[in-house]
Short mmCIF file of C-alpha atoms and ligand atoms in Angstrom, two decimals:
data_model
loop_
_atom_site.label_atom_id
_atom_site.label_comp_id
_atom_site.label_asym_id
_atom_site.label_seq_id
_atom_site.Cartn_x
_atom_site.Cartn_y
_atom_site.Cartn_z
CA UNK B 1 -10.23 -4.29 -14.86
CA UNK B 2 -8.30 -6.54 -12.51
CA UNK B 3 -4.63 -5.73 -11.97
CA UNK B 4 -3.72 -9.25 -13.03
CA UNK B 5 -5.66 -8.84 -16.30
CA UNK B 6 -3.89 -5.55 -16.97
CA UNK B 7 -0.53 -7.25 -16.44
CA UNK B 8 -1.50 -10.09 -18.75
CA UNK B 9 -2.75 -7.66 -21.40
CA UNK B 10 0.50 -5.69 -21.23
CA UNK B 11 2.27 -8.86 -22.41
CA UNK B 12 5.63 -8.16 -20.81
CA UNK B 13 5.56 -4.36 -21.03
CA UNK B 14 6.17 -2.73 -17.64
CA UNK B 15 3.16 -0.74 -16.43
CA UNK B 16 3.21 2.44 -14.35
CA UNK B 17 1.18 2.84 -11.15
CA UNK B 18 1.02 5.14 -8.16
CA UNK B 19 -0.06 5.20 -4.54
CA UNK B 20 -1.68 8.29 -3.05
CA UNK B 21 -2.80 9.25 0.45
CA UNK B 22 -6.21 10.72 1.27
CA UNK B 23 -5.77 14.40 2.13
CA UNK B 24 -5.74 15.53 5.74
CA UNK B 25 -9.15 16.05 7.29
CA UNK B 26 -10.52 19.46 6.31
CA UNK B 27 -8.96 19.48 2.83
CA UNK B 28 -11.07 18.81 -0.23
CA UNK B 29 -10.76 16.50 -3.21
CA UNK B 30 -9.02 19.23 -5.22
CA UNK B 31 -5.77 18.51 -3.37
CA UNK B 32 -6.00 14.95 -4.69
CA UNK B 33 -6.68 16.08 -8.25
CA UNK B 34 -3.80 18.58 -8.09
CA UNK B 35 -1.50 15.81 -6.90
CA UNK B 36 -2.33 13.22 -9.53
CA UNK B 37 -3.29 15.33 -12.55
CA UNK B 38 0.31 15.67 -13.82
CA UNK B 39 0.78 11.91 -13.51
CA UNK B 40 -2.19 11.09 -15.70
CA UNK B 41 -0.04 11.95 -18.75
CA UNK B 42 1.82 8.69 -18.06
CA UNK B 43 -1.40 6.65 -18.15
CA UNK B 44 -1.11 4.83 -14.82
CA UNK B 45 -2.57 1.35 -14.91
CA UNK B 46 -4.08 1.99 -11.50
CA UNK B 47 -3.99 4.30 -8.51
CA UNK B 48 -3.75 2.86 -4.99
CA UNK B 49 -5.43 4.84 -2.23
CA UNK B 50 -4.16 4.18 1.28
CA UNK B 51 -6.41 3.69 4.31
CA UNK B 52 -5.72 5.40 7.61
CA UNK B 53 -7.41 4.20 10.73
CA UNK B 54 -8.38 6.34 13.66
CA UNK B 55 -5.92 7.58 16.24
CA UNK B 56 -6.62 8.32 19.87
CA UNK B 57 -5.85 11.66 21.42
CA UNK B 58 -6.36 12.72 25.02
CA UNK B 59 -8.04 16.06 25.66
CA UNK B 60 -9.19 17.74 28.87
CA UNK B 61 -12.95 18.40 28.82
CA UNK B 62 -14.79 21.38 30.38
CA UNK B 63 -14.98 19.56 33.73
CA UNK B 64 -11.21 19.23 33.67
CA UNK B 65 -11.30 15.47 33.13
CA UNK B 66 -9.05 13.88 30.51
CA UNK B 67 -11.09 12.30 27.72
CA UNK B 68 -9.96 9.74 25.17
CA UNK B 69 -11.09 10.96 21.74
CA UNK B 70 -10.97 9.04 18.51
CA UNK B 71 -9.94 11.04 15.48
CA UNK B 72 -9.16 10.18 11.89
CA UNK B 73 -6.60 12.36 10.15
CA UNK B 74 -7.05 11.09 6.61
CA UNK B 75 -10.60 9.89 5.98
CA UNK B 76 -12.22 9.18 2.62
CA UNK B 77 -10.43 6.26 0.94
CA UNK B 78 -13.56 4.81 -0.69
CA UNK B 79 -14.95 8.18 -1.77
CA UNK B 80 -11.58 9.13 -3.28
CA UNK B 81 -11.46 5.86 -5.23
CA UNK B 82 -14.91 6.56 -6.64
CA UNK B 83 -14.00 10.16 -7.51
CA UNK B 84 -10.76 9.16 -9.27
CA UNK B 85 -12.41 6.37 -11.25
CA UNK B 86 -15.15 8.71 -12.34
CA UNK B 87 -12.90 11.62 -13.28
CA UNK B 88 -9.95 9.87 -14.90
CA UNK B 89 -11.44 6.53 -15.95
CA UNK B 90 -8.52 4.86 -14.22
CA UNK B 91 -8.64 1.81 -11.98
CA UNK B 92 -8.55 2.79 -8.29
CA UNK B 93 -7.37 0.28 -5.69
CA UNK B 94 -8.50 0.91 -2.12
CA UNK B 95 -6.36 -0.39 0.71
CA UNK B 96 -8.49 -2.33 3.16
CA UNK B 97 -7.12 -3.05 6.62
CA UNK B 98 -8.11 -5.28 9.54
CA UNK B 99 -7.48 -2.72 12.29
CA UNK B 100 -10.57 -0.88 13.49
CA UNK B 101 -13.05 -3.09 11.62
CA UNK B 102 -15.24 -5.92 12.85
CA UNK B 103 -15.83 -8.63 10.26
CA UNK B 104 -19.37 -7.33 9.79
CA UNK B 105 -18.05 -3.85 9.09
CA UNK B 106 -15.54 -5.31 6.66
CA UNK B 107 -18.36 -7.10 4.89
CA UNK B 108 -20.29 -3.85 4.58
CA UNK B 109 -17.19 -2.07 3.26
CA UNK B 110 -16.72 -4.83 0.67
CA UNK B 111 -20.36 -4.55 -0.39
CA UNK B 112 -19.89 -0.78 -0.91
CA UNK B 113 -16.74 -1.37 -2.96
CA UNK B 114 -18.52 -3.96 -5.05
CA UNK B 115 -21.43 -1.55 -5.71
CA UNK B 116 -18.94 1.07 -6.84
CA UNK B 117 -17.50 -1.30 -9.45
CA UNK B 118 -14.13 -1.58 -7.73
CA UNK B 119 -12.37 -4.73 -8.95
CA UNK B 120 -9.17 -4.69 -6.89
CA UNK B 121 -8.35 -4.48 -3.22
CA UNK B 122 -5.02 -4.37 -1.41
CA UNK B 123 -5.67 -6.44 1.72
CA UNK B 124 -3.56 -5.49 4.73
CA UNK B 125 -3.47 -5.96 8.44
CA UNK B 126 -2.61 -2.33 9.17
CA UNK B 127 -0.22 -1.06 11.81
CA UNK B 128 -0.90 -0.61 15.48
CA UNK B 129 -2.28 2.77 16.45
CA UNK B 130 0.16 5.15 18.04
CA UNK B 131 -0.70 4.57 21.68
CA UNK B 132 -0.70 0.77 21.39
CA UNK B 133 2.49 -1.27 21.82
CA UNK B 134 1.46 -3.80 19.17
CA UNK B 135 -1.38 -4.45 16.75
CA UNK B 136 -4.65 -5.06 18.58
CA UNK B 137 -7.49 -6.28 16.38
CA UNK B 138 -11.02 -5.00 16.80
CA UNK B 139 -13.10 -7.47 18.86
CA UNK B 140 -14.79 -9.59 16.23
CA UNK B 141 -12.39 -8.33 13.56
CA UNK B 142 -9.74 -9.98 11.41
CA UNK B 143 -6.44 -10.40 13.22
CA UNK B 144 -4.14 -10.47 10.21
CA UNK B 145 -4.23 -10.05 6.45
CA UNK B 146 -4.63 -13.81 5.93
CA UNK B 147 -8.01 -13.74 7.69
CA UNK B 148 -9.03 -10.67 5.69
CA UNK B 149 -8.11 -12.42 2.44
CA UNK B 150 -10.17 -15.43 3.55
CA UNK B 151 -13.15 -13.16 4.19
CA UNK B 152 -12.85 -11.52 0.76
CA UNK B 153 -12.41 -14.90 -0.90
CA UNK B 154 -15.51 -16.15 0.91
CA UNK B 155 -17.49 -13.28 -0.58
CA UNK B 156 -15.96 -14.04 -3.98
CA UNK B 157 -17.54 -17.47 -3.50
CA UNK B 158 -20.88 -16.02 -2.39
CA UNK B 159 -20.29 -16.76 1.31
CA UNK B 160 -21.24 -13.75 3.45
CA UNK B 161 -21.12 -13.30 7.23
CA UNK B 162 -24.91 -13.08 7.21
CA UNK B 163 -25.80 -16.74 6.85
CA UNK B 164 -29.47 -16.05 6.40
CA UNK B 165 -28.92 -14.66 2.91
CA UNK B 166 -30.27 -16.87 0.17
CA UNK B 167 -28.31 -17.06 -3.08
CA UNK B 168 -26.02 -14.12 -2.23
CA UNK B 169 -24.27 -12.55 -5.19
CA UNK B 170 -20.60 -13.57 -5.36
CA UNK B 171 -18.17 -10.65 -5.61
CA UNK B 172 -15.14 -10.90 -7.90
CA UNK B 173 -12.37 -8.94 -6.23
CA UNK B 174 -8.77 -9.33 -7.34
CA UNK B 175 -6.79 -9.33 -4.08
CA UNK B 176 -3.33 -7.83 -3.69
CA UNK B 177 -1.16 -8.14 -0.58
CA UNK B 178 1.98 -6.59 0.88
CA UNK B 179 5.41 -8.23 0.69
CA UNK B 180 8.61 -7.19 2.43
CA UNK B 181 11.95 -7.59 0.62
CA UNK B 182 13.70 -6.71 3.89
CA UNK B 183 11.29 -8.75 6.11
CA UNK B 184 8.32 -7.41 8.02
CA UNK B 185 9.58 -6.08 11.33
CA UNK B 186 7.43 -8.41 13.43
CA UNK B 187 8.25 -11.62 11.59
CA UNK B 188 10.53 -13.91 13.56
CA UNK B 189 12.64 -14.59 10.49
CA UNK B 190 12.86 -13.80 6.78
CA UNK B 191 11.83 -17.37 5.95
CA UNK B 192 8.88 -17.22 8.32
CA UNK B 193 7.69 -14.02 6.68
CA UNK B 194 7.97 -15.66 3.25
CA UNK B 195 6.04 -18.71 4.43
CA UNK B 196 3.28 -16.45 5.71
CA UNK B 197 3.26 -14.63 2.35
CA UNK B 198 2.86 -17.99 0.62
CA UNK B 199 -0.14 -18.70 2.83
CA UNK B 200 -1.64 -15.35 1.79
CA UNK B 201 -1.21 -16.27 -1.86
CA UNK B 202 -2.58 -19.77 -1.34
CA UNK B 203 -5.60 -18.19 0.36
CA UNK B 204 -6.41 -16.12 -2.73
CA UNK B 205 -4.00 -13.19 -3.16
CA UNK B 206 -3.34 -12.67 -6.85
CA UNK B 207 -0.46 -10.23 -6.72
CA UNK B 208 2.07 -8.78 -4.27
CA UNK B 209 3.19 -5.17 -3.87
CA UNK B 210 6.47 -4.69 -2.06
CA UNK B 211 7.41 -2.32 0.68
CA UNK B 212 9.72 0.38 -0.67
CA UNK B 213 13.39 -0.56 -1.06
CA UNK B 214 16.42 1.38 -2.28
CA UNK B 215 18.65 -1.47 -3.33
CA UNK B 216 17.33 -3.54 -6.24
CA UNK B 217 19.27 -6.58 -5.05
CA UNK B 218 16.84 -6.77 -2.11
CA UNK B 219 13.95 -7.03 -4.58
CA UNK B 220 15.66 -9.53 -6.86
CA UNK B 221 16.57 -11.75 -3.90
CA UNK B 222 13.05 -11.48 -2.54
CA UNK B 223 11.52 -12.52 -5.87
CA UNK B 224 13.97 -15.42 -6.10
CA UNK B 225 13.08 -16.59 -2.57
CA UNK B 226 9.36 -16.29 -3.33
CA UNK B 227 9.70 -18.34 -6.52
CA UNK B 228 11.72 -20.97 -4.66
CA UNK B 229 8.84 -21.62 -2.26
CA UNK B 230 6.26 -21.74 -5.04
CA UNK B 231 4.86 -18.19 -5.06
CA UNK B 232 4.11 -17.60 -8.73
CA UNK B 233 1.97 -14.43 -8.71
CA UNK B 234 3.28 -11.07 -10.00
CA UNK B 235 5.51 -9.23 -7.51
CA UNK B 236 5.25 -5.49 -8.05
CA UNK B 237 8.17 -3.39 -6.79
CA UNK B 238 7.25 -0.29 -4.76
CA UNK B 239 9.61 2.67 -5.08
CA UNK B 240 9.94 6.02 -3.43
CA UNK B 241 12.35 8.83 -4.26
CA UNK B 242 14.02 10.34 -1.21
CA UNK B 243 13.38 14.08 -1.10
CA UNK B 244 14.67 15.25 2.28
CA UNK B 245 17.69 14.57 4.48
CA UNK B 246 15.38 13.77 7.38
CA UNK B 247 14.09 10.72 5.50
CA UNK B 248 17.52 9.10 5.88
CA UNK B 249 16.71 8.88 9.55
CA UNK B 250 12.95 8.35 9.63
CA UNK B 251 12.29 5.88 6.78
CA UNK B 252 14.44 3.10 8.30
CA UNK B 253 12.70 3.69 11.64
CA UNK B 254 9.16 3.68 10.25
CA UNK B 255 9.52 1.01 7.57
CA UNK B 256 12.41 -1.08 8.90
CA UNK B 257 14.41 -0.84 5.71
CA UNK B 258 17.99 -0.06 4.85
CA UNK B 259 19.39 2.74 2.76
CA UNK B 260 22.46 1.86 0.71
CA UNK B 261 25.70 3.46 1.82
CA UNK B 262 26.22 5.12 -1.57
CA UNK B 263 22.76 6.75 -1.53
CA UNK B 264 23.13 8.07 2.01
CA UNK B 265 26.65 9.34 1.21
CA UNK B 266 25.33 11.18 -1.87
CA UNK B 267 22.55 12.73 0.16
CA UNK B 268 24.74 13.79 3.04
CA UNK B 269 27.16 15.37 0.57
CA UNK B 270 24.66 17.94 -0.73
CA UNK B 271 23.72 21.22 0.87
CA UNK B 272 19.95 21.32 1.11
CA UNK B 273 16.73 19.43 0.44
CA UNK B 274 16.44 20.88 -3.06
CA UNK B 275 19.65 19.09 -3.92
CA UNK B 276 18.57 15.98 -1.98
CA UNK B 277 15.50 15.76 -4.18
CA UNK B 278 17.72 15.72 -7.29
CA UNK B 279 19.83 12.90 -5.81
CA UNK B 280 16.69 10.97 -4.81
CA UNK B 281 15.05 11.34 -8.21
CA UNK B 282 18.21 10.26 -10.05
CA UNK B 283 18.59 7.22 -7.77
CA UNK B 284 14.97 6.15 -8.36
CA UNK B 285 15.35 6.63 -12.12
CA UNK B 286 18.35 4.28 -12.11
CA UNK B 287 16.49 1.78 -9.90
CA UNK B 288 13.45 1.96 -12.20
CA UNK B 289 15.46 1.49 -15.38
CA UNK B 290 17.18 -1.60 -14.01
CA UNK B 291 13.90 -3.09 -12.77
CA UNK B 292 12.19 -2.35 -16.09
CA UNK B 293 15.05 -3.97 -17.99
CA UNK B 294 14.59 -7.01 -15.74
CA UNK B 295 10.97 -7.21 -16.89
CA UNK B 296 9.03 -6.30 -13.73
CA UNK B 297 5.27 -6.25 -14.38
CA UNK B 298 4.63 -2.80 -12.90
CA UNK B 299 6.67 0.00 -11.38
CA UNK B 300 4.65 1.30 -8.44
CA UNK B 301 5.53 4.68 -6.93
CA UNK B 302 4.73 5.92 -3.44
CA UNK B 303 3.95 9.54 -4.29
CA UNK B 304 2.88 10.69 -0.81
CA UNK B 305 0.61 13.11 -2.66
CA UNK B 306 3.49 14.93 -4.36
CA UNK B 307 3.59 14.48 -8.09
CA UNK B 308 6.68 16.37 -9.20
CA UNK B 309 9.33 13.80 -8.34
CA UNK B 310 7.27 10.85 -9.67
CA UNK B 311 6.41 12.80 -12.78
CA UNK B 312 10.10 13.43 -13.56
CA UNK B 313 10.92 9.79 -12.91
CA UNK B 314 8.09 8.55 -15.13
CA UNK B 315 9.25 10.89 -17.91
CA UNK B 316 12.72 9.39 -17.76
CA UNK B 317 11.60 5.76 -17.52
CA UNK B 318 8.40 5.28 -19.56
P1 LIG F 1 0.21 -9.48 7.72
O1 LIG F 1 0.29 -10.06 6.36
O2 LIG F 1 -1.00 -9.77 8.53
O3 LIG F 1 1.51 -9.94 8.52
C1 LIG F 1 1.78 -9.35 9.80
C2 LIG F 1 2.96 -10.02 10.45
O4 LIG F 1 2.56 -11.29 10.97
C3 LIG F 1 4.13 -10.32 9.54
O5 LIG F 1 5.29 -10.09 10.27
C4 LIG F 1 3.96 -11.79 9.27
O6 LIG F 1 5.15 -12.41 8.88
C5 LIG F 1 3.54 -12.23 10.64
N1 LIG F 1 3.08 -13.63 10.73
C6 LIG F 1 3.80 -14.73 10.47
N2 LIG F 1 3.12 -15.83 10.68
C7 LIG F 1 1.94 -15.47 11.12
C8 LIG F 1 0.83 -16.24 11.53
N3 LIG F 1 0.82 -17.55 11.53
N4 LIG F 1 -0.26 -15.57 11.93
C9 LIG F 1 -0.26 -14.24 11.96
N5 LIG F 1 0.80 -13.45 11.56
C10 LIG F 1 1.89 -14.09 11.15
N6 LIG F 1 -0.95 0.29 6.50
C11 LIG F 1 -2.10 1.00 6.68
O7 LIG F 1 -2.54 1.17 7.83
N7 LIG F 1 -2.78 1.52 5.60
C12 LIG F 1 -2.36 1.34 4.33
O8 LIG F 1 -3.00 1.83 3.40
C13 LIG F 1 -1.17 0.60 4.11
N8 LIG F 1 -0.72 0.35 2.85
C14 LIG F 1 0.39 -0.44 2.66
C15 LIG F 1 0.81 -0.76 1.35
C16 LIG F 1 1.93 -1.55 1.13
C17 LIG F 1 2.34 -1.90 -0.28
C18 LIG F 1 2.68 -2.03 2.24
C19 LIG F 1 3.91 -2.87 2.01
C20 LIG F 1 2.28 -1.74 3.54
C21 LIG F 1 1.14 -0.95 3.77
N9 LIG F 1 0.68 -0.65 5.06
C22 LIG F 1 -0.47 0.07 5.25
C23 LIG F 1 1.45 -1.10 6.24
C24 LIG F 1 0.99 -2.47 6.75
O9 LIG F 1 -0.33 -2.39 7.23
C25 LIG F 1 1.96 -2.87 7.86
O10 LIG F 1 3.22 -3.17 7.33
C26 LIG F 1 1.47 -3.94 8.82
O11 LIG F 1 2.34 -3.94 9.95
C27 LIG F 1 1.48 -5.35 8.25
O12 LIG F 1 0.52 -5.52 7.31
P2 LIG F 1 0.46 -6.87 6.45
O13 LIG F 1 -0.79 -6.88 5.70
O14 LIG F 1 1.72 -7.08 5.73
O15 LIG F 1 0.37 -7.92 7.69
#
């Protein structure tokens, strides 16, 4: 079922959803099941599965020459979606990115997803790969999420890349996109970022999932700004409990977000990461309760494959 239909059906009740990462190459599907099994008790409306593109590493070959090798640390997004849907009868939402895909390859990926009965897609540009200074699209690929949305929408209207097809079957994907309460780091301004988000919605996105934030005011202001420029689709808040002291340093660097003074003070005041986890869980519970009371459509948790913290939060909130 489409995410938007689930939200409509819930008639104002806040739904629970999670995001998981494919396991590292070499691990099997059991690590996914172990991670999400405890969360199934809270009947998630859907499970997002992230997509990780290849990275390049340099390795010296037998002749002593440095070789550029492409490697993918976390493969398997589509297969994991199929496995989860089959095992738990829950909606799985694959993340689809522009980076690393030509438009033809994207079309083939969409055909596979359609065959698998996947109704929802989170359409993203993807980040630049480690050794690149900025995002470089694949030659013949989509350059940003707007173009990817347009390609999916085309297929929803029966327009494929292959123009020789006669009467091609229209797909019916419900498209989600990313939104940034604290602005995407590359956007020249907050307003510019919002305007681009509006274009994504006008192009066919049916719902927005936010980057994680730790101060609900950021989300409320973001929703207000979106509504002011005519974005009417559901805006799903994404939350993550802090579990280590190191995250105080790395999350702002990776995701370009801020951590409220009070939260960082509470974390710095405790002795070890076991205690940090307690602070992080309690903070996310309070955030979740306030957002739920405000009537958000879904509370979406970035689990990073670890269920314990999310499970405790869900128990306290749902
Ligand atoms: P876009 O929507 O394409 O926007 C990119 C930037 O271009 C923005 O700054 C936008 O404001 C700016 N822009 C403004 N005007 C224009 C214009 N006219 N033309 C072009 N660009 C313009 N990454 C992964 O690799 N895999 C994942 O699974 C994944 N999941 C994510 C899930 C969520 C909920 C979120 C919030 C992010 C996720 N990401 C993932 C990270 C995401 O790929 C990065 O944040 C990426 O840098 C931007 O993706 P986007 O789809 O928001 O980009």
